[in-house]
Short mmCIF file of C-alpha atoms in Angstrom, two decimals:
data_model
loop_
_atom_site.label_atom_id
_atom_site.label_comp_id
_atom_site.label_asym_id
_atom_site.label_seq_id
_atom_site.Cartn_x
_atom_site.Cartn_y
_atom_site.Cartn_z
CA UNK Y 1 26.56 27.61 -4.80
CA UNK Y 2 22.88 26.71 -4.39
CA UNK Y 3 20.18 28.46 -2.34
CA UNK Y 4 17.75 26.25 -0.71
CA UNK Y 5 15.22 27.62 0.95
CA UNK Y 6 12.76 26.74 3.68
CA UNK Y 7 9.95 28.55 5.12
CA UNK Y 8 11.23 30.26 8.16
CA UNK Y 9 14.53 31.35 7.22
CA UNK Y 10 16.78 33.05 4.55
CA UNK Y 11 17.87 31.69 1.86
CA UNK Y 12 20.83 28.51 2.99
CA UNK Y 13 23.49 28.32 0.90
CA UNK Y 14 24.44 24.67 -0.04
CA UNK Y 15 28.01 24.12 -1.86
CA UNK Y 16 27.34 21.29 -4.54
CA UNK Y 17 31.07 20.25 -4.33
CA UNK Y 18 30.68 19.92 -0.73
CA UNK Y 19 29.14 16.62 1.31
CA UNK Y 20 25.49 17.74 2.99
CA UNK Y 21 25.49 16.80 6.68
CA UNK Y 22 21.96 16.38 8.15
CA UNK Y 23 21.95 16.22 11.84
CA UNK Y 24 18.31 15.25 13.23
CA UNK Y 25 16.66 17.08 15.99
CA UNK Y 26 13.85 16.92 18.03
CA UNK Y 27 12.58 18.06 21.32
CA UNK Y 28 14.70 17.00 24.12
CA UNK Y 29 17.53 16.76 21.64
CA UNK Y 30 21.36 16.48 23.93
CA UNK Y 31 23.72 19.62 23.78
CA UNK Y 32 26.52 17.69 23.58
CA UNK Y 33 25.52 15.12 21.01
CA UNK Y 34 24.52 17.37 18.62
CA UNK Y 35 27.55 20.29 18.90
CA UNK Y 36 30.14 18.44 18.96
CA UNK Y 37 28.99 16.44 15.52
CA UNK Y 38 28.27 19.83 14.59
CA UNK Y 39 31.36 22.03 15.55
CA UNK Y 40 33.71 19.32 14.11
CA UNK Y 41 32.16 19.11 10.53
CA UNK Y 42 31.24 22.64 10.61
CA UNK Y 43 35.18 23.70 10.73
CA UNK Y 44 36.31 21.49 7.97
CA UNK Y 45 34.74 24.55 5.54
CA UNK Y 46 37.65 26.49 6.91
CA UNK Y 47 40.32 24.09 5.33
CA UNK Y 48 41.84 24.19 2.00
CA UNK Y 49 41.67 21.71 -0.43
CA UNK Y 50 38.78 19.26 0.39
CA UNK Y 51 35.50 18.36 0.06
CA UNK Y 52 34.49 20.14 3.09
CA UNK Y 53 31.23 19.85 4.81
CA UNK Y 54 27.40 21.74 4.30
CA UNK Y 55 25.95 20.95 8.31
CA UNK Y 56 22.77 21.41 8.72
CA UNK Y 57 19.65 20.72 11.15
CA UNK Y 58 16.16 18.93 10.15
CA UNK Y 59 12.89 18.47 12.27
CA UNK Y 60 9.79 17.64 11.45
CA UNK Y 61 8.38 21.50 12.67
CA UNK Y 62 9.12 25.12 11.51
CA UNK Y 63 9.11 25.72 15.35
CA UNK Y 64 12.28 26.25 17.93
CA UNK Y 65 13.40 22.87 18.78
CA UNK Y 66 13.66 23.02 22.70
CA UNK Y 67 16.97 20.84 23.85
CA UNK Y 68 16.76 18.66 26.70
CA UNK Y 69 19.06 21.12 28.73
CA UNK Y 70 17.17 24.34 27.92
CA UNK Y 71 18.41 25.85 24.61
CA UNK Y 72 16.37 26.69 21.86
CA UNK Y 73 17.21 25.56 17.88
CA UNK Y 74 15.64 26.54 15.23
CA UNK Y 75 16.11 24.14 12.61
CA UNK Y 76 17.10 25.09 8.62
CA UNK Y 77 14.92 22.34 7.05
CA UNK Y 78 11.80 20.96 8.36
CA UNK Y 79 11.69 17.19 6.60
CA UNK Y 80 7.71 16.95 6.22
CA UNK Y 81 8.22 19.71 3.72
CA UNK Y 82 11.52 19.74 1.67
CA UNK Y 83 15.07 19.34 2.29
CA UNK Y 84 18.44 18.41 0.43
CA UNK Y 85 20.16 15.62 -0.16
CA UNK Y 86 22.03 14.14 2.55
CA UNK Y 87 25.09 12.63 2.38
CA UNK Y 88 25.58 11.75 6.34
CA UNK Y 89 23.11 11.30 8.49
CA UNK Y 90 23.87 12.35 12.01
CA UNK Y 91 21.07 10.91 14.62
CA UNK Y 92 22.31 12.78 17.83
CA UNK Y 93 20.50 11.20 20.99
CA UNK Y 94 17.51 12.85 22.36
CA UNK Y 95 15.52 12.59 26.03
CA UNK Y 96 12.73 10.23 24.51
CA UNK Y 97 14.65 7.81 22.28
CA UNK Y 98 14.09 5.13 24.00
CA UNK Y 99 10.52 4.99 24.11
CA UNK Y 100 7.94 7.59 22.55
CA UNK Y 101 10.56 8.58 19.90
CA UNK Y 102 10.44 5.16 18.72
CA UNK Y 103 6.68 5.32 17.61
CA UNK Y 104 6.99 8.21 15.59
CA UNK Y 105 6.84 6.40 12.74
CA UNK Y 106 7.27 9.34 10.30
CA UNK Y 107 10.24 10.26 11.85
CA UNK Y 108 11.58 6.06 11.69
CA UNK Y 109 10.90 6.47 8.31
CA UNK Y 110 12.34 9.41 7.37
CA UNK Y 111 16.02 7.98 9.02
CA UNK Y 112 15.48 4.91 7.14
CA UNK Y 113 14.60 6.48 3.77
CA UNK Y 114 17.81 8.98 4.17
CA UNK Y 115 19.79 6.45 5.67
CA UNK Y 116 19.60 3.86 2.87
CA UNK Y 117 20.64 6.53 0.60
CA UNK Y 118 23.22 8.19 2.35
CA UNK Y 119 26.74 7.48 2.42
CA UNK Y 120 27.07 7.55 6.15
CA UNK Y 121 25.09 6.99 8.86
CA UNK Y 122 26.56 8.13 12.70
CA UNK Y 123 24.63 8.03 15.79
CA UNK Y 124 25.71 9.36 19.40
CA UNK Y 125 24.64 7.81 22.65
CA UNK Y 126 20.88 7.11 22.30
CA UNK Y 127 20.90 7.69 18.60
CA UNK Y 128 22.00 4.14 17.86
CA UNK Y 129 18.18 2.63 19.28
CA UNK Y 130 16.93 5.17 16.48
CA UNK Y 131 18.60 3.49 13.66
CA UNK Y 132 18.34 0.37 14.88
CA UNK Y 133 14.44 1.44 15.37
CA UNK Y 134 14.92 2.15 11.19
CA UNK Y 135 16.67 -1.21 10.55
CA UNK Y 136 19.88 0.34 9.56
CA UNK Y 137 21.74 -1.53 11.60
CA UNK Y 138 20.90 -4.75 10.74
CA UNK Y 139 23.29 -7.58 10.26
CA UNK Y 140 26.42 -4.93 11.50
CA UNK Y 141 27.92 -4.50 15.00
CA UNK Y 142 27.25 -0.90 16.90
CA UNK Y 143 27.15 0.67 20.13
CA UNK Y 144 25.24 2.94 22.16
CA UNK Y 145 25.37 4.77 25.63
CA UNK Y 146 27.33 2.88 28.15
CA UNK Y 147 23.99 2.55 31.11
CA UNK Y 148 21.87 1.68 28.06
CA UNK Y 149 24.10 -1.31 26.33
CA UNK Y 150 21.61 -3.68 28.21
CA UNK Y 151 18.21 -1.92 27.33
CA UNK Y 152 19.96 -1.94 23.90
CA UNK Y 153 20.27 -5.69 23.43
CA UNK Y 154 17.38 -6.45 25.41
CA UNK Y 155 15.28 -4.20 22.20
CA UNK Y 156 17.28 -5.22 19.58
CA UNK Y 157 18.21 -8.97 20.47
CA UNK Y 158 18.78 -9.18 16.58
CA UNK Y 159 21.76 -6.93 16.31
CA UNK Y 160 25.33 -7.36 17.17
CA UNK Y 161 25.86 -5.47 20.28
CA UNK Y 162 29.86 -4.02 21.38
CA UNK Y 163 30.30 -2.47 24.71
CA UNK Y 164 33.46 -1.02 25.80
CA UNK Y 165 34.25 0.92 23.29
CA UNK Y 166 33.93 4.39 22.19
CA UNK Y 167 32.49 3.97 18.84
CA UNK Y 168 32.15 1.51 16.41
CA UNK Y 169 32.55 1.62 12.60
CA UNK Y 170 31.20 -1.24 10.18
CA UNK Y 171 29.63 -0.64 6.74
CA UNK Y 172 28.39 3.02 6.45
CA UNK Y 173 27.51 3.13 9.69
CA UNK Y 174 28.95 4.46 12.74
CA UNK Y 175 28.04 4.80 16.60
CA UNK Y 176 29.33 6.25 19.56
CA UNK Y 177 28.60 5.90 23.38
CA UNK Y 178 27.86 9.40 22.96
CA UNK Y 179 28.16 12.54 25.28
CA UNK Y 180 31.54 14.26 25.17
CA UNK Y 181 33.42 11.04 23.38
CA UNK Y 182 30.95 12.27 20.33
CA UNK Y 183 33.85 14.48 19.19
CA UNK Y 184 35.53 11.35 19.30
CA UNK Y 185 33.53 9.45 16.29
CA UNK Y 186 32.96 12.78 14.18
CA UNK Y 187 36.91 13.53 14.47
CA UNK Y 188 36.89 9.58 12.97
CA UNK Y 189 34.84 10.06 10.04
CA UNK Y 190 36.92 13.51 9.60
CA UNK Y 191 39.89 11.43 9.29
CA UNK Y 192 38.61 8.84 7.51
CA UNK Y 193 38.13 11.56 4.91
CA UNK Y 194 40.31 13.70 5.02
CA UNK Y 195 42.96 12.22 6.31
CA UNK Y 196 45.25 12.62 9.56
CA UNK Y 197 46.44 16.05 9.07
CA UNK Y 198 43.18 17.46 8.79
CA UNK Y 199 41.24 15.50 11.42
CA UNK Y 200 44.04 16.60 13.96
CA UNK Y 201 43.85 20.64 12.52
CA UNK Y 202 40.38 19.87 12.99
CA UNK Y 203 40.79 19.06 17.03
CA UNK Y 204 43.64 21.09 17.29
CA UNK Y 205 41.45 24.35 16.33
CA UNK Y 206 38.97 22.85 19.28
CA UNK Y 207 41.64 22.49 21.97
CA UNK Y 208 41.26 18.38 21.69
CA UNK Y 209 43.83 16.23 22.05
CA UNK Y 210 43.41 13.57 18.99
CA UNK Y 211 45.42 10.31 18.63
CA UNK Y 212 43.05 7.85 17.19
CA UNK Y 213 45.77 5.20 17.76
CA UNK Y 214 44.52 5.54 21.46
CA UNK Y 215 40.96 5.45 20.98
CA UNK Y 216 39.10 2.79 22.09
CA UNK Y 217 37.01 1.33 18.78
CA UNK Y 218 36.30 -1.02 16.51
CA UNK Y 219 36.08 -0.98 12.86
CA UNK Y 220 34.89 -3.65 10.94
CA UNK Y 221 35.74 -4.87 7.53
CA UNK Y 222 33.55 -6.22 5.12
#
């Protein structure tokens, strides 16, 4: 085990055998786009056998991150400081993501610094206009929030746009139309590595009824 540390907290215990989840947050940040990400990869430490999951929240602050539907986070690393490595990026969506969000070019650059390093990249609802914002998702197909497909492509014109589906997967990266379907694409990448038994202990422990076979997606292969 390693301890990092950051400047508000105690000491955060990081397992080196384990993959580091990084799930951004901001103010505004949505409930359901970040816990379900969250309370999926959280669970796989309770499993046997795997290379389970270290979650963990970033910001650019110290301070309590205020969520768009009232709750207050306050987040382990603050990324203008230090943070970890991070394996999988997880770019929940947030109330301003489609505009002000999208000039805070410190924050643009820390997903796309991360994100060209890490092994995964997800985004829920919203998130998507962030990466694409980054340039992570050029030259792959993705997806974002159903009401927003068309502000999406109108923004983006470059990238390869899918609407009615729940998530899409090609190269590292993978988005979801967000809100509660965002258990959805995190039991996916569960599954993906760990395979089916665990991704459906996973949704079982969560009350969720998981057949991927009837989820509507695409997954690209390159």
């Amino acid at each position: 085990m390693n301890s990092c540390t950051s400047s508000h907290k105690t000491d955060i215990e990081l397992n080196d055998e384990w993959y580091n989840v990084g799930i951004l947050i901001m103010d505004g940040v949505y409930n359901t786009e970040l816990t379900a990400p969250y309370d999926i990869f959280q669970h796989t430490r309770f499993r046997d056998g795997i290379k389970a999951m270290n979650v963990f929240t970033i910001a650019d602050t110290d301070q309590p991150i205020k969520t768009f539907e009232g709750m207050y986070i306050l987040p382990d690393f603050n990324y203008l400081k230090n943070y970890p490595h991070i394996d999988i990026l997880v770019v929940p969506s947030a109330e301003h993501h489609l505009d002000s969000d999208l000039e805070n070019k410190v924050m643009i650059d820390f997903v796309k610094e991360v994100g060209e390093k890490a092994e995964f990249i997800t985004s829920h609802c919203d998130g998507a206009f962030v990466l694409a914002k980054a340039g992570l998702l050029d030259g792959l197909k993705s997806t974002t929030f159903p009401s927003d497909i068309d502000e999406y492509e109108k923004m983006f014109p470059e990238l390869d746009v899918v609407s009615d589906v729940l998530f899409v997967h090609d190269g590292k990266a993978i988005t979801s139309a967000g809100g509660a379907k965002s258990f959805e694409a995190a039991l996916y990448l569960s599954e993906l590595l760990y395979g089916e038994e665990i991704a459906a202990s996973l949704a079982k422990g969560l009350v969720i009824d998981w057949d991927l076979s009837k989820v509507p997606r695409l997954v690209e292969s390159r």
